[in-house]
Coordinates of C-alpha atoms and ligand atoms in Angstrom, one line a residue:
X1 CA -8.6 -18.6 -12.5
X2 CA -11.6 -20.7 -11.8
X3 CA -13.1 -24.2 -12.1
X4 CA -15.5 -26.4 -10.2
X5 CA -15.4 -29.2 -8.4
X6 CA -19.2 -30.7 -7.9
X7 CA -20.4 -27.8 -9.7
X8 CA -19.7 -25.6 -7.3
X9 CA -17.1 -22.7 -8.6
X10 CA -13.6 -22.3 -6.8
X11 CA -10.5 -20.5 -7.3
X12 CA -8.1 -23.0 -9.3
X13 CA -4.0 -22.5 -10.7
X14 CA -3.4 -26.0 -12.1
X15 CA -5.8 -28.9 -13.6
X16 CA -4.0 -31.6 -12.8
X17 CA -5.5 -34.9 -15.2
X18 CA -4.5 -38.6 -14.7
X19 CA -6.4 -41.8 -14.6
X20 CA -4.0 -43.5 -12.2
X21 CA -5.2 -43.2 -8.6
X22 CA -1.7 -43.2 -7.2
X23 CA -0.1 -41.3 -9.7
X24 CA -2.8 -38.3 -9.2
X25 CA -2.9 -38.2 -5.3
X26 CA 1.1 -38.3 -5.2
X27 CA 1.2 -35.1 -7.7
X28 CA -1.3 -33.6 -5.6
X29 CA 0.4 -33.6 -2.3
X30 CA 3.8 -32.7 -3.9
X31 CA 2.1 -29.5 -5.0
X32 CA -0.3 -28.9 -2.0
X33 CA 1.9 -26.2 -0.8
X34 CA 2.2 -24.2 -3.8
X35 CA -0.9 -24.0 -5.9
X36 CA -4.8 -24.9 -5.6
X37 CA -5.0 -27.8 -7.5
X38 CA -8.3 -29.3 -9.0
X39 CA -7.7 -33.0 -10.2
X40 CA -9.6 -35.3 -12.9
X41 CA -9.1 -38.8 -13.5
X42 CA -11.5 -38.3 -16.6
X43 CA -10.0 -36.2 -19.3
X44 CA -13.2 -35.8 -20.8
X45 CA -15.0 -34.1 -18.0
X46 CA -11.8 -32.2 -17.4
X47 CA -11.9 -30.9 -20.5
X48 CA -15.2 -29.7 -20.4
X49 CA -14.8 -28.3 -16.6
X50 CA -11.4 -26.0 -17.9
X51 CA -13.3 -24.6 -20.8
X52 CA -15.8 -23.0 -18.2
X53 CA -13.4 -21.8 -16.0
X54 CA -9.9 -21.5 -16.8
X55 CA -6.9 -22.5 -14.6
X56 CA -3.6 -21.3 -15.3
X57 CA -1.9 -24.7 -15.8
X58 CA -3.0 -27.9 -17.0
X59 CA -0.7 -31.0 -16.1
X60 CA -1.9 -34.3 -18.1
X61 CA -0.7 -37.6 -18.3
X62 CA -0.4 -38.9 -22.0
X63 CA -2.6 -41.8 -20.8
X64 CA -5.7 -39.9 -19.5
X65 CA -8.6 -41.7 -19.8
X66 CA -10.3 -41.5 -22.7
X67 CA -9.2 -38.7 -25.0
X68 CA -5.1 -39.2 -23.9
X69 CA -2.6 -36.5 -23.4
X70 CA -1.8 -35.3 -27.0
X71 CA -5.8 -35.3 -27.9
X72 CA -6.5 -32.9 -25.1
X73 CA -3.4 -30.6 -25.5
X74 CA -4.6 -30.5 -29.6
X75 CA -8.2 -29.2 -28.4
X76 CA -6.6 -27.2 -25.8
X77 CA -4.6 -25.4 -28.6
X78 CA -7.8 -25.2 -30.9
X79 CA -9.6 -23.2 -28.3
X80 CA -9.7 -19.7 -28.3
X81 CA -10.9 -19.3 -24.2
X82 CA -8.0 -21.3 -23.6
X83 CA -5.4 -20.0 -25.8
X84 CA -3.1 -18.6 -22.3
X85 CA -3.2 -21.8 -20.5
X86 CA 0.0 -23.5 -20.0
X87 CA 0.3 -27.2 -20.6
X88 CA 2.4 -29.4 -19.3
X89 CA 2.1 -33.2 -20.8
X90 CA 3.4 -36.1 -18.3
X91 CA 4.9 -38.6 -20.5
X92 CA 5.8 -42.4 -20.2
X93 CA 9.4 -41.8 -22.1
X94 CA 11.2 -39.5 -24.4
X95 CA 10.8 -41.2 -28.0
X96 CA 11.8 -40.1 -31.2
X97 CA 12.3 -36.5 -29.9
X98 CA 8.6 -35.4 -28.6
X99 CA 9.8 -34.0 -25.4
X100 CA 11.4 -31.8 -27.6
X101 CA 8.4 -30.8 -30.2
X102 CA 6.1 -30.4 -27.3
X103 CA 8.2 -27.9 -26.0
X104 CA 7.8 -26.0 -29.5
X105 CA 4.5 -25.6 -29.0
X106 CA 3.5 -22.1 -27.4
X107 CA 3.7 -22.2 -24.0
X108 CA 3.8 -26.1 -23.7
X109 CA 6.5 -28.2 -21.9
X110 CA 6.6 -32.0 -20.7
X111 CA 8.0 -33.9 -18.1
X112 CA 9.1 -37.8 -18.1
X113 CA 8.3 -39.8 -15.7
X114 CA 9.6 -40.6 -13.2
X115 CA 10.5 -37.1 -12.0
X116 CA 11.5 -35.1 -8.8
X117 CA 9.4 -32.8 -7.6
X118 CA 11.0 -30.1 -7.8
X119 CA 11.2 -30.5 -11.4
X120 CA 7.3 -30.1 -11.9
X121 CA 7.2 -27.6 -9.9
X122 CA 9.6 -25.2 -11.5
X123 CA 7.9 -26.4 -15.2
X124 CA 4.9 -24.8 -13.8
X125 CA 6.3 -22.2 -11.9
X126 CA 8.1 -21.5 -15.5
X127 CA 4.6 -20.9 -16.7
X128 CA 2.6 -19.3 -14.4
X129 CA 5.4 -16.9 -14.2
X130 CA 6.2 -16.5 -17.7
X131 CA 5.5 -13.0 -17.9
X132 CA 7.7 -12.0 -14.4
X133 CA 10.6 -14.3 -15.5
X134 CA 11.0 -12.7 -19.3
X135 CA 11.4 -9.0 -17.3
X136 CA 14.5 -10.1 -15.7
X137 CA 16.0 -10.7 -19.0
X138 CA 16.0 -7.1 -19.3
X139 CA 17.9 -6.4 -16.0
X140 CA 21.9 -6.4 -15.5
X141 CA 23.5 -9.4 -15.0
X142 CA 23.8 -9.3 -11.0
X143 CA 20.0 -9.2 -10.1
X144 CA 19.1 -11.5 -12.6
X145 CA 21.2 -13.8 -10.8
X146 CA 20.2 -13.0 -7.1
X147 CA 16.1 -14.0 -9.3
X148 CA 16.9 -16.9 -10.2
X149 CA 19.5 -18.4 -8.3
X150 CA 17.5 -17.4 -5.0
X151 CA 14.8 -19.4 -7.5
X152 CA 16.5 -22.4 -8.0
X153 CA 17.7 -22.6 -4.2
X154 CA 13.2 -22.6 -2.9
X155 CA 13.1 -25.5 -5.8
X156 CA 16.4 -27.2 -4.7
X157 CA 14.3 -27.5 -1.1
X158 CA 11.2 -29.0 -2.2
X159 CA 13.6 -32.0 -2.9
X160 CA 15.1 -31.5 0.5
X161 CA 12.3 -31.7 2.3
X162 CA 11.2 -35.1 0.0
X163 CA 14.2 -37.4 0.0
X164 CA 16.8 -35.2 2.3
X165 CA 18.8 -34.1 -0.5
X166 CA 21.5 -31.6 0.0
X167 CA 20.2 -28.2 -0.9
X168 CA 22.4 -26.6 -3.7
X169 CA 25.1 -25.3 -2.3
X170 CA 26.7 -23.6 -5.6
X171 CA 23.1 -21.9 -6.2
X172 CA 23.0 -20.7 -2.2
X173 CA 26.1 -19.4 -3.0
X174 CA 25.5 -17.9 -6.2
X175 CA 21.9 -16.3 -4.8
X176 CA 24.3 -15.5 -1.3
X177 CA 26.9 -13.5 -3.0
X178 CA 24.8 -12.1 -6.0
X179 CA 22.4 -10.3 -3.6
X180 CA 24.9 -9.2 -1.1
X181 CA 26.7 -7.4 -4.1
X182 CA 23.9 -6.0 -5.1
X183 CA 23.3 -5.0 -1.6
X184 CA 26.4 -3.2 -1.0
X185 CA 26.2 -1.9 -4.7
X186 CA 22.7 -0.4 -3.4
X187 CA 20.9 -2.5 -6.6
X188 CA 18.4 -4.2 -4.7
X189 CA 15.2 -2.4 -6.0
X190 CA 15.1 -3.7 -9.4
X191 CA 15.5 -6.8 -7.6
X192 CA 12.3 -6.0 -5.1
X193 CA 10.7 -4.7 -8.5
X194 CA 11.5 -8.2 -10.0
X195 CA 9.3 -10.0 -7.6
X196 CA 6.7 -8.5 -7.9
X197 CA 3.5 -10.3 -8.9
X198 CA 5.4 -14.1 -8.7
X199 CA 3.1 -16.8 -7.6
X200 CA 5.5 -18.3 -5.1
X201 CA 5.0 -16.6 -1.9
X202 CA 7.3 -18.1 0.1
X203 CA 10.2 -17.2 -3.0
X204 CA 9.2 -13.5 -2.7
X205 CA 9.3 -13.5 1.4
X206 CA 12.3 -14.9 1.9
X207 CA 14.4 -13.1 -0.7
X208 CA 12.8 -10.0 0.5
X209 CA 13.9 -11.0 4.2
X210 CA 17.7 -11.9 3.0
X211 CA 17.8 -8.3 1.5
X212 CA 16.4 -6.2 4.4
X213 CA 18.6 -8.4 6.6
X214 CA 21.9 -7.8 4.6
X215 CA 21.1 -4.0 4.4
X216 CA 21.0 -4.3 7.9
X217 CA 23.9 -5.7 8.4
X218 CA 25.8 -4.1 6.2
X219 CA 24.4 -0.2 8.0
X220 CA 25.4 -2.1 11.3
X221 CA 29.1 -2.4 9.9
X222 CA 29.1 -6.0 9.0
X223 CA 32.0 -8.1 7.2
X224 CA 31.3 -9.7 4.2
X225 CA 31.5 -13.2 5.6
X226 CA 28.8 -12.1 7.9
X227 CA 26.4 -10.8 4.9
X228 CA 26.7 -13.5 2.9
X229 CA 25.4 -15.5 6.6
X230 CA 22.8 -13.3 6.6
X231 CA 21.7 -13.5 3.0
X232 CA 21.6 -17.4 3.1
X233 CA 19.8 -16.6 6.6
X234 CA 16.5 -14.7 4.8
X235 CA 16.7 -17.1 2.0
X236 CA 16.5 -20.4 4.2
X237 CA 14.6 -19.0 7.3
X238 CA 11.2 -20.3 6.2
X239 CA 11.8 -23.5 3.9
X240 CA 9.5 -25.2 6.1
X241 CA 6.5 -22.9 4.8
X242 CA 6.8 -25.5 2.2
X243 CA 5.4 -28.1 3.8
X244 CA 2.2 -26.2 4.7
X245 CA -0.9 -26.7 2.2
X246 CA -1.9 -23.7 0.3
X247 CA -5.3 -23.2 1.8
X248 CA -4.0 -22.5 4.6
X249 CA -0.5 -20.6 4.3
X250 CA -3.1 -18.3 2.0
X251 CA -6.1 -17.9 4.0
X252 CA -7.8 -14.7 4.3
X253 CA -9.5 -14.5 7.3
X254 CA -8.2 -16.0 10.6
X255 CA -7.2 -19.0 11.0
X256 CA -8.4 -21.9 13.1
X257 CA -6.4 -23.4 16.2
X258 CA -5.5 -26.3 14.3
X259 CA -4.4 -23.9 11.3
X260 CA -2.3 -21.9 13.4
X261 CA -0.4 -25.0 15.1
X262 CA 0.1 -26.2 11.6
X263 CA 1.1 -22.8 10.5
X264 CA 3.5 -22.3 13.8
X265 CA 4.9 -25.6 13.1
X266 CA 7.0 -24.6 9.8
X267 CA 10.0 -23.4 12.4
X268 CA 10.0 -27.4 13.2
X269 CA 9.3 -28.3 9.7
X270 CA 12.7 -25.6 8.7
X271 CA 14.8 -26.8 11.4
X272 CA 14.2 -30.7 10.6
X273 CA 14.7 -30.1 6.4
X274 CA 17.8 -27.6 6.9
X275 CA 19.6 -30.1 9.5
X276 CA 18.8 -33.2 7.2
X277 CA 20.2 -31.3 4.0
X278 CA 23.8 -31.9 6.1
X279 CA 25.1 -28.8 4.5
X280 CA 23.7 -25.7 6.2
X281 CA 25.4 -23.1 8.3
X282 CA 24.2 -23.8 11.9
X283 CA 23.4 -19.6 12.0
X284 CA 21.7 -19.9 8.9
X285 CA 19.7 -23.1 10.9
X286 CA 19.1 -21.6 14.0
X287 CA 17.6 -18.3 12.9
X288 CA 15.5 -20.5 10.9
X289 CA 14.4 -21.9 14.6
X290 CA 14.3 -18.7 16.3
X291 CA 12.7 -15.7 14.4
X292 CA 9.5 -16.2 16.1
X293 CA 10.5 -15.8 19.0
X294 CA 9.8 -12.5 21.4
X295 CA 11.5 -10.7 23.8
X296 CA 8.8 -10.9 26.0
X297 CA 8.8 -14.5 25.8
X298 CA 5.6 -14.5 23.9
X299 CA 7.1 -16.0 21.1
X300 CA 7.3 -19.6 19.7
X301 CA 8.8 -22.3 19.5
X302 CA 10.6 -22.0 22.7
X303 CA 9.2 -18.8 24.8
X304 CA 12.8 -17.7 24.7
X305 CA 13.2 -14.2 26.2
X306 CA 15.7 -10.9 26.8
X307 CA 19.0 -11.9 26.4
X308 CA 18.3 -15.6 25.0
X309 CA 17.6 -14.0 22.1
X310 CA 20.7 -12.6 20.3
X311 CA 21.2 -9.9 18.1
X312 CA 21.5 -11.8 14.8
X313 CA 18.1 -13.4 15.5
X314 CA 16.6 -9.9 16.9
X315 CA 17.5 -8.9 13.7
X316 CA 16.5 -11.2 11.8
X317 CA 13.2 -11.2 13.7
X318 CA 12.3 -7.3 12.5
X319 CA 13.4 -8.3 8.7
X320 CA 10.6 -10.8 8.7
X321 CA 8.0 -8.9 10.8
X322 CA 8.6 -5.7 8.3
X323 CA 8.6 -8.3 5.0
X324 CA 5.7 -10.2 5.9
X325 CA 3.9 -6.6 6.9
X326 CA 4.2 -5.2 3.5
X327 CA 4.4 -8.0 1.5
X328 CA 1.8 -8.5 -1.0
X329 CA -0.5 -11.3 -0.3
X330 CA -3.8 -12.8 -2.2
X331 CA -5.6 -11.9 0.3
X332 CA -3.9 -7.9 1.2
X333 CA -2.0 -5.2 -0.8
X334 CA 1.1 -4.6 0.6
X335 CA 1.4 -1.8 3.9
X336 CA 3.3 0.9 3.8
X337 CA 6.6 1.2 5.3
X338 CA 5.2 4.1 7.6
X339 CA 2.6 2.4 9.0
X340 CA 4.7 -1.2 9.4
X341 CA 7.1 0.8 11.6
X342 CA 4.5 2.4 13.2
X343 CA 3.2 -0.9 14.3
X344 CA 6.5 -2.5 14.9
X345 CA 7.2 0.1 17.5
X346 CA 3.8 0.7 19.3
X347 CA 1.6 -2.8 18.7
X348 CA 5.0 -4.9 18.8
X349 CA 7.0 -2.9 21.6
X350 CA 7.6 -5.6 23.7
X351 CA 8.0 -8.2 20.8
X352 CA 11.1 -6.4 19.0
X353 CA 14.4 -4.9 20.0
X354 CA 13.8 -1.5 19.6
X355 CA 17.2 0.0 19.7
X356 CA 17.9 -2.1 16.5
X357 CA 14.5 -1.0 15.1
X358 CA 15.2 2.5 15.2
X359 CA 18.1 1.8 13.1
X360 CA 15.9 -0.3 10.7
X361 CA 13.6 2.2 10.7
X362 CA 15.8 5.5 9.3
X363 CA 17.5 3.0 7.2
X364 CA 14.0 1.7 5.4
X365 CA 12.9 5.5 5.0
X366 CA 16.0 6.8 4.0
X367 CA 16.2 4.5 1.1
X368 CA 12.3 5.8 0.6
X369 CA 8.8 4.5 1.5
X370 CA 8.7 2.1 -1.7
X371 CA 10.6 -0.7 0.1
X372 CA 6.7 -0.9 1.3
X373 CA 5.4 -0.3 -2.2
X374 CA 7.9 -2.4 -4.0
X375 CA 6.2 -5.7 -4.3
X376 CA 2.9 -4.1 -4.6
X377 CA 0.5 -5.7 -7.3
X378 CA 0.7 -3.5 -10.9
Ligands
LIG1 FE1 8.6 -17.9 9.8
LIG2 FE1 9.3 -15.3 7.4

């Protein structure tokens, strides 16, 4: 999707249209991690702008200056070029039932204010993956919950990272003991399958992560107790991506200095949310602080090396190096497993254990090359 800023066309997800200054900028940094967001204090010229170039959301205040809310989600409606564009209408209050005949319309919804974040974001996650979501209806009852559970835990954290709200601890659960079920039940790929082509990256890493970590542990002879650790491990170990703005957590080519200490400083940014929630398993926090870290002592934060680095976090460490290899990214199609262990154990030698890699390794190809080609863009 695409729109323009100054006439000059760019890449959008989300129009975001309010007249109030303060209103606008707060919206835009609450969503500066997760989507490219163009915004319009004129609903007018917005108007005009999204009807050249698309963007796969709108979010608009029912005061915009000077058409209002309702007038531009009516033209919106009305037009044929923008017939697949979600709207989501920002509303003062809920009277006389309109929250609830907005949400009629075809693929509308509204939001009162004030809201938490985390509520608009998984409104428009709800639409931009609209077509992702309705496929896990079809699936059996387990993986749809490790979907959305594992879903509603990444939300849960864009209010812990806000206000220092406790991150759900029924949904970690729920996602926890769903996936290691599925796990031991060796259901996981339709829950890999499930994933694929969902907008939020950091979502699709991390419950990737928790499920080659479980596997893991489960082939190293694991108890339960220790699984569910490990799934809570993958799906927690990089909340702090969220805190990074989307220009740069999906830039294509390399990144500059400054990028890469902001990108390097997510560990900090994990460690600081998870402790604040009050709730999480110290494990579960500190592989969140130490899965960058090498055994040559080329890692970060710390340096830490050799036997500073213990076998949970080693393990951890070659879940995440694997996932974020053949993951599917904007800017890459996702590796093959082959050539991601090929890499791990030549390129990365001195980076990762590589007694616990060669068991990774049989274990990814014995359950066959697509954990490489699973997430991989239809
Ligand atoms: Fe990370
Ligand atoms: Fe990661």
């Amino acid at each position: 999707m695409i729109t323009a800023i100054n006439g000059t066309p760019h890449v959008t997800d989300i129009a975001l249209i309010d007249g109030n200054d303060g209103r606008r900028s707060q919206i835009l940094a609450s969503l500066l991690s997760f989507y490219k967001v163009c915004p319009y204090g004129n609903s007018s010229f917005a108007l005009q702008a999204i009807e050249q170039f698309p963007p796969k959301v709108v979010v608009i205040d029912e005061t915009a200056p000077p058409l209002g809310g309702f007038e531009v989600l009516a033209r919106i409606r009305k037009n044929s070029i923008l017939k697949d564009v979600g709207v989501i209408l920002v509303l003062a209050n809920d009277r006389d039932g309109i929250v609830e005949s907005v949400r009629q319309q075809r693929w509308c919804d509204c939001i009162v204010r004030p809201f938490r974040r985390s509520e608009l974001i998984r409104r428009i996650s709800s639409l931009t993956n609209r077509k992702v979501e309705q496929k896990w209806r079809d699936l059996p009852l387990i993986q749809q919950k490790v979907l959305n559970k594992s879903l509603e835990v990444i939300h849960s954290v864009s209010d812990a990272i806000d206000e220092g709200s406790p991150i759900s601890d029924a949904a970690l659960s729920e996602a926890s003991s769903s996936l290691v079920c599925a796990v031991t039940n060796s259901d996981f790929r339709s829950v890999l399958n499930g994933l694929r082509n969902h907008d939020n990256y950091t979502y699709v890493h991390s419950v990737r992560v928790a499920i080659l970590l479980t596997l893991l542990g489960k082939t190293i002879g694991l108890k339960e107790s220790d699984l569910l650790l490990m799934a809570g491990c993958g799906l927690l170990h990089d909340v702090g991506k969220m805190t990074i703005p989307h220009d740069v957590l999906n830039k294509a080519g390399k990144l500059t200095l400054t990028e890469w200490q902001m990108m390097q400083g997510h560990v900090e940014a994990s460690v600081r949310c998870l402790i604040a929630t009050g709730n999480i398993h110290r494990v579960i926090i500190s592989i969140a602080e130490q899965h960058h870290e090498k055994l040559d002592g080329t890692g970060y934060p710390k340096g830490l090396s050799g036997d500073a680095i213990n076998e949970l976090t080693r393990m951890a460490a070659i879940s995440d190096v694997f996932s974020a290899l053949t993951d599917v990214r904007v800017y890459k199609p996702a590796m093959k497993a082959e050539k991601a262990l090929t890499i791990m154990s030549e390129e990365m030698a001195g980076h990762i254990d590589q007694h616990l890699l060669g068991t990774f390794g049989a274990l990814m190809l014995d359950i066959g090359s697509e954990e490489g080609a699973d997430t991989t863009e239809n």
